[in-house]
JSON list of C-alpha atoms and ligand atoms in Angstrom, two decimals:
[
{"chain": "A", "resi": 1, "resn": "UNK", "atom": "CA", "xyz": [-56.31, -11.43, 29.21]},
{"chain": "A", "resi": 2, "resn": "UNK", "atom": "CA", "xyz": [-53.80, -8.63, 28.92]},
{"chain": "A", "resi": 3, "resn": "UNK", "atom": "CA", "xyz": [-50.85, -10.86, 28.17]},
{"chain": "A", "resi": 4, "resn": "UNK", "atom": "CA", "xyz": [-52.36, -12.69, 25.23]},
{"chain": "A", "resi": 5, "resn": "UNK", "atom": "CA", "xyz": [-53.48, -9.51, 23.49]},
{"chain": "A", "resi": 6, "resn": "UNK", "atom": "CA", "xyz": [-49.92, -8.22, 23.83]},
{"chain": "A", "resi": 7, "resn": "UNK", "atom": "CA", "xyz": [-48.61, -11.36, 22.20]},
{"chain": "A", "resi": 8, "resn": "UNK", "atom": "CA", "xyz": [-50.59, -10.96, 19.02]},
{"chain": "A", "resi": 9, "resn": "UNK", "atom": "CA", "xyz": [-48.43, -8.36, 17.26]},
{"chain": "A", "resi": 10, "resn": "UNK", "atom": "CA", "xyz": [-45.41, -10.53, 17.95]},
{"chain": "A", "resi": 11, "resn": "UNK", "atom": "CA", "xyz": [-47.09, -13.56, 16.48]},
{"chain": "A", "resi": 12, "resn": "UNK", "atom": "CA", "xyz": [-48.18, -11.52, 13.48]},
{"chain": "A", "resi": 13, "resn": "UNK", "atom": "CA", "xyz": [-44.57, -10.57, 12.90]},
{"chain": "A", "resi": 14, "resn": "UNK", "atom": "CA", "xyz": [-43.43, -14.17, 13.13]},
{"chain": "A", "resi": 15, "resn": "UNK", "atom": "CA", "xyz": [-46.06, -15.22, 10.61]},
{"chain": "A", "resi": 16, "resn": "UNK", "atom": "CA", "xyz": [-45.14, -12.44, 8.22]},
{"chain": "A", "resi": 17, "resn": "UNK", "atom": "CA", "xyz": [-41.47, -13.30, 8.42]},
{"chain": "A", "resi": 18, "resn": "UNK", "atom": "CA", "xyz": [-42.19, -16.99, 7.90]},
{"chain": "A", "resi": 19, "resn": "UNK", "atom": "CA", "xyz": [-44.35, -16.26, 4.87]},
{"chain": "A", "resi": 20, "resn": "UNK", "atom": "CA", "xyz": [-41.66, -14.06, 3.30]},
{"chain": "A", "resi": 21, "resn": "UNK", "atom": "CA", "xyz": [-39.06, -16.71, 3.96]},
{"chain": "A", "resi": 22, "resn": "UNK", "atom": "CA", "xyz": [-41.15, -19.40, 2.29]},
{"chain": "A", "resi": 23, "resn": "UNK", "atom": "CA", "xyz": [-42.34, -17.33, -0.67]},
{"chain": "A", "resi": 24, "resn": "UNK", "atom": "CA", "xyz": [-39.13, -15.40, -1.32]},
{"chain": "A", "resi": 25, "resn": "UNK", "atom": "CA", "xyz": [-37.05, -18.04, -3.14]},
{"chain": "A", "resi": 26, "resn": "UNK", "atom": "CA", "xyz": [-39.86, -18.78, -5.61]},
{"chain": "A", "resi": 27, "resn": "UNK", "atom": "CA", "xyz": [-39.64, -15.23, -6.91]},
{"chain": "A", "resi": 28, "resn": "UNK", "atom": "CA", "xyz": [-35.89, -14.85, -6.65]},
{"chain": "A", "resi": 29, "resn": "UNK", "atom": "CA", "xyz": [-35.22, -17.81, -9.02]},
{"chain": "A", "resi": 30, "resn": "UNK", "atom": "CA", "xyz": [-31.91, -18.45, -7.35]},
{"chain": "A", "resi": 31, "resn": "UNK", "atom": "CA", "xyz": [-29.21, -19.86, -9.61]},
{"chain": "A", "resi": 32, "resn": "UNK", "atom": "CA", "xyz": [-27.20, -22.87, -8.50]},
{"chain": "A", "resi": 33, "resn": "UNK", "atom": "CA", "xyz": [-23.83, -21.95, -10.01]},
{"chain": "A", "resi": 34, "resn": "UNK", "atom": "CA", "xyz": [-22.17, -25.23, -9.07]},
{"chain": "A", "resi": 35, "resn": "UNK", "atom": "CA", "xyz": [-24.86, -27.28, -10.77]},
{"chain": "A", "resi": 36, "resn": "UNK", "atom": "CA", "xyz": [-24.68, -25.07, -13.87]},
{"chain": "A", "resi": 37, "resn": "UNK", "atom": "CA", "xyz": [-20.92, -25.41, -14.16]},
{"chain": "A", "resi": 38, "resn": "UNK", "atom": "CA", "xyz": [-21.07, -29.15, -13.56]},
{"chain": "A", "resi": 39, "resn": "UNK", "atom": "CA", "xyz": [-23.55, -29.50, -16.41]},
{"chain": "A", "resi": 40, "resn": "UNK", "atom": "CA", "xyz": [-21.34, -27.41, -18.69]},
{"chain": "A", "resi": 41, "resn": "UNK", "atom": "CA", "xyz": [-18.44, -29.67, -17.88]},
{"chain": "A", "resi": 42, "resn": "UNK", "atom": "CA", "xyz": [-20.48, -32.82, -18.42]},
{"chain": "A", "resi": 43, "resn": "UNK", "atom": "CA", "xyz": [-21.78, -31.52, -21.76]},
{"chain": "A", "resi": 44, "resn": "UNK", "atom": "CA", "xyz": [-18.39, -30.34, -23.06]},
{"chain": "A", "resi": 45, "resn": "UNK", "atom": "CA", "xyz": [-19.67, -26.81, -23.68]},
{"chain": "A", "resi": 46, "resn": "UNK", "atom": "CA", "xyz": [-16.29, -25.33, -22.75]},
{"chain": "A", "resi": 47, "resn": "UNK", "atom": "CA", "xyz": [-14.84, -26.66, -25.99]},
{"chain": "A", "resi": 48, "resn": "UNK", "atom": "CA", "xyz": [-16.63, -23.82, -27.77]},
{"chain": "A", "resi": 49, "resn": "UNK", "atom": "CA", "xyz": [-17.70, -21.40, -25.03]},
{"chain": "A", "resi": 50, "resn": "UNK", "atom": "CA", "xyz": [-16.09, -19.49, -22.18]},
{"chain": "A", "resi": 51, "resn": "UNK", "atom": "CA", "xyz": [-17.61, -16.97, -19.81]},
{"chain": "A", "resi": 52, "resn": "UNK", "atom": "CA", "xyz": [-15.75, -13.93, -21.12]},
{"chain": "A", "resi": 53, "resn": "UNK", "atom": "CA", "xyz": [-13.79, -15.07, -24.15]},
{"chain": "A", "resi": 54, "resn": "UNK", "atom": "CA", "xyz": [-15.03, -15.82, -27.65]},
{"chain": "A", "resi": 55, "resn": "UNK", "atom": "CA", "xyz": [-14.14, -19.31, -28.89]},
{"chain": "A", "resi": 56, "resn": "UNK", "atom": "CA", "xyz": [-16.01, -21.09, -31.70]},
{"chain": "A", "resi": 57, "resn": "UNK", "atom": "CA", "xyz": [-19.17, -19.90, -29.98]},
{"chain": "A", "resi": 58, "resn": "UNK", "atom": "CA", "xyz": [-19.89, -16.52, -28.37]},
{"chain": "A", "resi": 59, "resn": "UNK", "atom": "CA", "xyz": [-18.86, -15.94, -24.75]},
{"chain": "A", "resi": 60, "resn": "UNK", "atom": "CA", "xyz": [-21.61, -16.35, -22.18]},
{"chain": "A", "resi": 61, "resn": "UNK", "atom": "CA", "xyz": [-21.13, -12.68, -21.25]},
{"chain": "A", "resi": 62, "resn": "UNK", "atom": "CA", "xyz": [-21.84, -11.71, -24.84]},
{"chain": "A", "resi": 63, "resn": "UNK", "atom": "CA", "xyz": [-24.98, -13.84, -24.90]},
{"chain": "A", "resi": 64, "resn": "UNK", "atom": "CA", "xyz": [-26.13, -12.44, -21.56]},
{"chain": "A", "resi": 65, "resn": "UNK", "atom": "CA", "xyz": [-25.59, -8.88, -22.83]},
{"chain": "A", "resi": 66, "resn": "UNK", "atom": "CA", "xyz": [-27.47, -9.58, -26.06]},
{"chain": "A", "resi": 67, "resn": "UNK", "atom": "CA", "xyz": [-30.47, -11.06, -24.25]},
{"chain": "A", "resi": 68, "resn": "UNK", "atom": "CA", "xyz": [-30.46, -8.76, -21.22]},
{"chain": "A", "resi": 69, "resn": "UNK", "atom": "CA", "xyz": [-33.95, -7.62, -20.32]},
{"chain": "A", "resi": 70, "resn": "UNK", "atom": "CA", "xyz": [-35.47, -9.47, -23.25]},
{"chain": "A", "resi": 71, "resn": "UNK", "atom": "CA", "xyz": [-38.77, -11.21, -22.55]},
{"chain": "A", "resi": 72, "resn": "UNK", "atom": "CA", "xyz": [-38.40, -14.96, -22.94]},
{"chain": "A", "resi": 73, "resn": "UNK", "atom": "CA", "xyz": [-34.60, -14.88, -22.79]},
{"chain": "A", "resi": 74, "resn": "UNK", "atom": "CA", "xyz": [-34.51, -17.98, -20.60]},
{"chain": "A", "resi": 75, "resn": "UNK", "atom": "CA", "xyz": [-36.83, -19.81, -22.99]},
{"chain": "A", "resi": 76, "resn": "UNK", "atom": "CA", "xyz": [-34.65, -18.84, -25.92]},
{"chain": "A", "resi": 77, "resn": "UNK", "atom": "CA", "xyz": [-31.53, -20.27, -24.30]},
{"chain": "A", "resi": 78, "resn": "UNK", "atom": "CA", "xyz": [-33.45, -23.34, -23.12]},
{"chain": "A", "resi": 79, "resn": "UNK", "atom": "CA", "xyz": [-34.61, -23.98, -26.67]},
{"chain": "A", "resi": 80, "resn": "UNK", "atom": "CA", "xyz": [-31.10, -23.43, -28.01]},
{"chain": "A", "resi": 81, "resn": "UNK", "atom": "CA", "xyz": [-29.74, -26.09, -25.67]},
{"chain": "A", "resi": 82, "resn": "UNK", "atom": "CA", "xyz": [-32.43, -28.71, -26.26]},
{"chain": "A", "resi": 83, "resn": "UNK", "atom": "CA", "xyz": [-33.38, -28.54, -29.94]},
{"chain": "A", "resi": 84, "resn": "UNK", "atom": "CA", "xyz": [-29.98, -28.70, -31.69]},
{"chain": "A", "resi": 85, "resn": "UNK", "atom": "CA", "xyz": [-30.48, -25.65, -33.93]},
{"chain": "A", "resi": 86, "resn": "UNK", "atom": "CA", "xyz": [-28.16, -25.27, -36.92]},
{"chain": "A", "resi": 87, "resn": "UNK", "atom": "CA", "xyz": [-25.15, -23.05, -36.17]},
{"chain": "A", "resi": 88, "resn": "UNK", "atom": "CA", "xyz": [-22.15, -22.00, -38.23]},
{"chain": "A", "resi": 89, "resn": "UNK", "atom": "CA", "xyz": [-18.84, -23.31, -36.90]},
{"chain": "A", "resi": 90, "resn": "UNK", "atom": "CA", "xyz": [-15.82, -22.22, -38.94]},
{"chain": "A", "resi": 91, "resn": "UNK", "atom": "CA", "xyz": [-18.15, -21.39, -41.81]},
{"chain": "A", "resi": 92, "resn": "UNK", "atom": "CA", "xyz": [-19.58, -24.90, -41.78]},
{"chain": "A", "resi": 93, "resn": "UNK", "atom": "CA", "xyz": [-23.18, -25.53, -40.79]},
{"chain": "A", "resi": 94, "resn": "UNK", "atom": "CA", "xyz": [-23.54, -27.98, -37.91]},
{"chain": "A", "resi": 95, "resn": "UNK", "atom": "CA", "xyz": [-26.15, -28.91, -35.37]},
{"chain": "A", "resi": 96, "resn": "UNK", "atom": "CA", "xyz": [-25.53, -27.21, -32.05]},
{"chain": "A", "resi": 97, "resn": "UNK", "atom": "CA", "xyz": [-24.70, -29.55, -29.22]},
{"chain": "A", "resi": 98, "resn": "UNK", "atom": "CA", "xyz": [-27.62, -30.67, -27.05]},
{"chain": "A", "resi": 99, "resn": "UNK", "atom": "CA", "xyz": [-27.08, -30.34, -23.33]},
{"chain": "A", "resi": 100, "resn": "UNK", "atom": "CA", "xyz": [-26.49, -33.65, -21.51]},
{"chain": "A", "resi": 101, "resn": "UNK", "atom": "CA", "xyz": [-29.56, -33.59, -19.31]},
{"chain": "A", "resi": 102, "resn": "UNK", "atom": "CA", "xyz": [-33.24, -34.39, -19.63]},
{"chain": "A", "resi": 103, "resn": "UNK", "atom": "CA", "xyz": [-34.12, -32.51, -16.46]},
{"chain": "A", "resi": 104, "resn": "UNK", "atom": "CA", "xyz": [-35.92, -29.28, -17.38]},
{"chain": "A", "resi": 105, "resn": "UNK", "atom": "CA", "xyz": [-35.16, -27.64, -14.02]},
{"chain": "A", "resi": 106, "resn": "UNK", "atom": "CA", "xyz": [-31.47, -28.44, -14.38]},
{"chain": "A", "resi": 107, "resn": "UNK", "atom": "CA", "xyz": [-31.33, -27.03, -17.92]},
{"chain": "A", "resi": 108, "resn": "UNK", "atom": "CA", "xyz": [-33.28, -23.90, -16.94]},
{"chain": "A", "resi": 109, "resn": "UNK", "atom": "CA", "xyz": [-30.85, -23.38, -14.08]},
{"chain": "A", "resi": 110, "resn": "UNK", "atom": "CA", "xyz": [-28.00, -23.47, -16.61]},
{"chain": "A", "resi": 111, "resn": "UNK", "atom": "CA", "xyz": [-29.86, -21.04, -18.88]},
{"chain": "A", "resi": 112, "resn": "UNK", "atom": "CA", "xyz": [-30.29, -18.60, -15.98]},
{"chain": "A", "resi": 113, "resn": "UNK", "atom": "CA", "xyz": [-26.64, -19.00, -15.04]},
{"chain": "A", "resi": 114, "resn": "UNK", "atom": "CA", "xyz": [-25.56, -18.12, -18.59]},
{"chain": "A", "resi": 115, "resn": "UNK", "atom": "CA", "xyz": [-27.92, -15.13, -18.63]},
{"chain": "A", "resi": 116, "resn": "UNK", "atom": "CA", "xyz": [-26.57, -13.85, -15.31]},
{"chain": "A", "resi": 117, "resn": "UNK", "atom": "CA", "xyz": [-22.92, -13.70, -16.50]},
{"chain": "B", "resi": 1, "resn": "HEC", "atom": "C1", "xyz": [-18.79, -27.42, -31.35]},
{"chain": "B", "resi": 1, "resn": "HEC", "atom": "C2", "xyz": [-18.86, -26.12, -30.70]},
{"chain": "B", "resi": 1, "resn": "HEC", "atom": "C3", "xyz": [-19.96, -25.85, -29.68]},
{"chain": "B", "resi": 1, "resn": "HEC", "atom": "C4", "xyz": [-20.30, -26.61, -28.58]},
{"chain": "B", "resi": 1, "resn": "HEC", "atom": "C5", "xyz": [-19.69, -27.92, -28.11]},
{"chain": "B", "resi": 1, "resn": "HEC", "atom": "C6", "xyz": [-21.35, -25.87, -27.90]},
{"chain": "B", "resi": 1, "resn": "HEC", "atom": "N1", "xyz": [-21.64, -24.72, -28.59]},
{"chain": "B", "resi": 1, "resn": "HEC", "atom": "FE1", "xyz": [-22.96, -23.30, -28.02]},
{"chain": "B", "resi": 1, "resn": "HEC", "atom": "N2", "xyz": [-22.69, -22.33, -29.78]},
{"chain": "B", "resi": 1, "resn": "HEC", "atom": "C7", "xyz": [-21.70, -22.62, -30.71]},
{"chain": "B", "resi": 1, "resn": "HEC", "atom": "C8", "xyz": [-21.75, -21.66, -31.79]},
{"chain": "B", "resi": 1, "resn": "HEC", "atom": "C9", "xyz": [-20.84, -21.61, -33.02]},
{"chain": "B", "resi": 1, "resn": "HEC", "atom": "C10", "xyz": [-22.81, -20.77, -31.47]},
{"chain": "B", "resi": 1, "resn": "HEC", "atom": "C11", "xyz": [-23.23, -19.53, -32.25]},
{"chain": "B", "resi": 1, "resn": "HEC", "atom": "C12", "xyz": [-24.52, -19.74, -32.97]},
{"chain": "B", "resi": 1, "resn": "HEC", "atom": "C13", "xyz": [-24.91, -18.52, -33.74]},
{"chain": "B", "resi": 1, "resn": "HEC", "atom": "O1", "xyz": [-24.50, -17.41, -33.39]},
{"chain": "B", "resi": 1, "resn": "HEC", "atom": "O2", "xyz": [-25.66, -18.68, -34.70]},
{"chain": "B", "resi": 1, "resn": "HEC", "atom": "C14", "xyz": [-23.37, -21.23, -30.21]},
{"chain": "B", "resi": 1, "resn": "HEC", "atom": "C15", "xyz": [-24.42, -20.62, -29.55]},
{"chain": "B", "resi": 1, "resn": "HEC", "atom": "C16", "xyz": [-24.76, -20.88, -28.23]},
{"chain": "B", "resi": 1, "resn": "HEC", "atom": "C17", "xyz": [-25.72, -20.12, -27.47]},
{"chain": "B", "resi": 1, "resn": "HEC", "atom": "C18", "xyz": [-26.54, -18.95, -28.00]},
{"chain": "B", "resi": 1, "resn": "HEC", "atom": "C19", "xyz": [-25.67, -17.77, -28.02]},
{"chain": "B", "resi": 1, "resn": "HEC", "atom": "C20", "xyz": [-26.38, -16.56, -28.53]},
{"chain": "B", "resi": 1, "resn": "HEC", "atom": "O3", "xyz": [-25.87, -15.46, -28.25]},
{"chain": "B", "resi": 1, "resn": "HEC", "atom": "O4", "xyz": [-27.42, -16.71, -29.17]},
{"chain": "B", "resi": 1, "resn": "HEC", "atom": "C21", "xyz": [-25.74, -20.64, -26.22]},
{"chain": "B", "resi": 1, "resn": "HEC", "atom": "C22", "xyz": [-26.58, -20.17, -25.05]},
{"chain": "B", "resi": 1, "resn": "HEC", "atom": "C23", "xyz": [-24.83, -21.75, -26.22]},
{"chain": "B", "resi": 1, "resn": "HEC", "atom": "N3", "xyz": [-24.25, -21.87, -27.46]},
{"chain": "B", "resi": 1, "resn": "HEC", "atom": "C24", "xyz": [-24.60, -22.56, -25.12]},
{"chain": "B", "resi": 1, "resn": "HEC", "atom": "C25", "xyz": [-23.93, -23.77, -25.19]},
{"chain": "B", "resi": 1, "resn": "HEC", "atom": "C26", "xyz": [-23.93, -24.75, -24.15]},
{"chain": "B", "resi": 1, "resn": "HEC", "atom": "C27", "xyz": [-24.57, -24.59, -22.77]},
{"chain": "B", "resi": 1, "resn": "HEC", "atom": "C28", "xyz": [-23.23, -25.81, -24.61]},
{"chain": "B", "resi": 1, "resn": "HEC", "atom": "C29", "xyz": [-23.03, -27.16, -23.94]},
{"chain": "B", "resi": 1, "resn": "HEC", "atom": "C30", "xyz": [-24.24, -27.96, -23.84]},
{"chain": "B", "resi": 1, "resn": "HEC", "atom": "C31", "xyz": [-22.75, -25.48, -25.95]},
{"chain": "B", "resi": 1, "resn": "HEC", "atom": "N4", "xyz": [-23.21, -24.24, -26.26]},
{"chain": "B", "resi": 1, "resn": "HEC", "atom": "C32", "xyz": [-21.95, -26.28, -26.73]},
{"chain": "B", "resi": 1, "resn": "HEC", "atom": "C33", "xyz": [-20.80, -23.67, -30.64]},
{"chain": "B", "resi": 1, "resn": "HEC", "atom": "C34", "xyz": [-20.82, -24.67, -29.69]}
]
């Protein structure tokens, strides 16, 4: 049975590679940029936000820099987009816009996209 014992290391490699391939994306938390930008468009966020320019609201780069490395940053943004917190716009207190989605995964994807600017 010489041939089959020589096959084993090869099979082991294939299994290891398959496992890495399957497990990898769960840890990488890949961001779907197209979906994030589509949701921004749908929700009219660009009226007050841009990636690298301050409008009525801070730029997404500024927010990403402020929250960089902070534990719970994604949760903070998620909460900001779903609970309509009070914000100051032109010195006037208003409720922040709620994102136009009820899909937690879609909103979290947007939060990660903002944080990765
Ligand atoms: C009418 C204007 C307006 C719209 C529309 C708006 N925002 Fe905002 N947003 C603001 C303002 C003003 C702040 C700043 C709040 C503060 O600093 O207290 C803010 C804060 C934020 C923050 C937190 C920034 C930080 O550094 O803490 C995020 C994230 C954000 N907005 C994302 C969005 C997204 C995504 C949308 C679309 C669903 C959106 N905003 C729509 C005005 C707006």
